[in-house]
């Protein structure tokens, strides 16, 4: 089986004229997100508010950052937010990409666990939680490896020839299972992390949970991978991470290997010594060897509840891009914005990650402002319509087309580079579209700086001439304002 990128199927309600049903459907959850989830122009977090996504795994490939995460939207659709997240309905992963860390393309979903008959590639698996991602050149060809947790009972692996798939199951079974040597002591067999070292060797980290000893659960493992990245080499090694709960992470900075994890929730009353992190923070250890032994150093990210209010589990991925370090993690901010009755539904945030001169990790800041945009957005290429900094009254369809739930719904692109001018825009309009207008504006959605208006008359290619205001800053926020019953798939501005 192979897994291709498709977004979640939607249902029930429709936009458009009341006497003529629209071809573009959306669920109650999508409507809530479209209308109530928001971020200000000064806020770059979450990376997307149109879906719930958790447990971020990050791949930097060439000039692009890819994020893969647990698709919490599936669980919200099942519970309608009236029950806490139990994760049992989740069998797909969300994927996003960005070149500037502020404007993100929703690349759809990977159908991973296929035991329920949903078309997922791993026919043996029920769930897809907390992924890990790596790229490696094998026989001169770049290959991509997506690791995932089948609930808390095993680690699977999918492979692909591109970061967005299609992904296939190369081994037809779990890579790590209860029968894997030195794994019986792992309470929760999940939360993988992976690294490809400078010499091309790969290493996998996994595990979590507490049985008897809160201070030393000894339920984390690390193991070398064979050159194929889909089989293990040797016997997994125990990591004695103090107060471990879940969420393995691995990084190399200089010549040191940093193993990071989420500390557990057990009481620290009576605990003494230097190896006692606060509850549910991201703690870390270091080693001179990727397989340890690791030495405890401290903690670096507080629980998101410390920064934003809603408390829940803590999951992270630390990565380097364009010479800077960043940390991706999840929060429960959006579920509160849209008024869900119950919780545990998460969205991905990114902030800069500070490293001290001696290599130690200070306590980081979690912010809604997020990280800075690292470069201006390029509008002079075909841009998927599901690319945005933020939006209001917008939905992404199962085919990655974008449409409005209300008149004057809009998409915002942050800091587009118009230094080459703007003479025309071409828009690919989705099948099922009827009539409407798409206004192209600068700076805001009110049309104060209207570049042009695209008249929509059904599916196909629509275009309009543009007039760029003379003078002023060439890096401007770009708005697409929707009025009518249509969806767009991509757009491109001509010089």
JSON list of C-alpha atoms in Angstrom, two decimals, residues 76 102 234 243 280 363:
[
{"chain": "A", "resi": 76, "resn": "UNK", "atom": "CA", "xyz": [-12.37, 16.51, 17.25]},
{"chain": "A", "resi": 102, "resn": "UNK", "atom": "CA", "xyz": [5.66, 32.37, 8.85]},
{"chain": "A", "resi": 234, "resn": "UNK", "atom": "CA", "xyz": [22.16, -4.35, 17.45]},
{"chain": "A", "resi": 243, "resn": "UNK", "atom": "CA", "xyz": [11.48, 11.53, 35.83]},
{"chain": "A", "resi": 280, "resn": "UNK", "atom": "CA", "xyz": [5.79, 18.10, 32.43]},
{"chain": "A", "resi": 363, "resn": "UNK", "atom": "CA", "xyz": [14.79, 28.04, 29.68]}
]
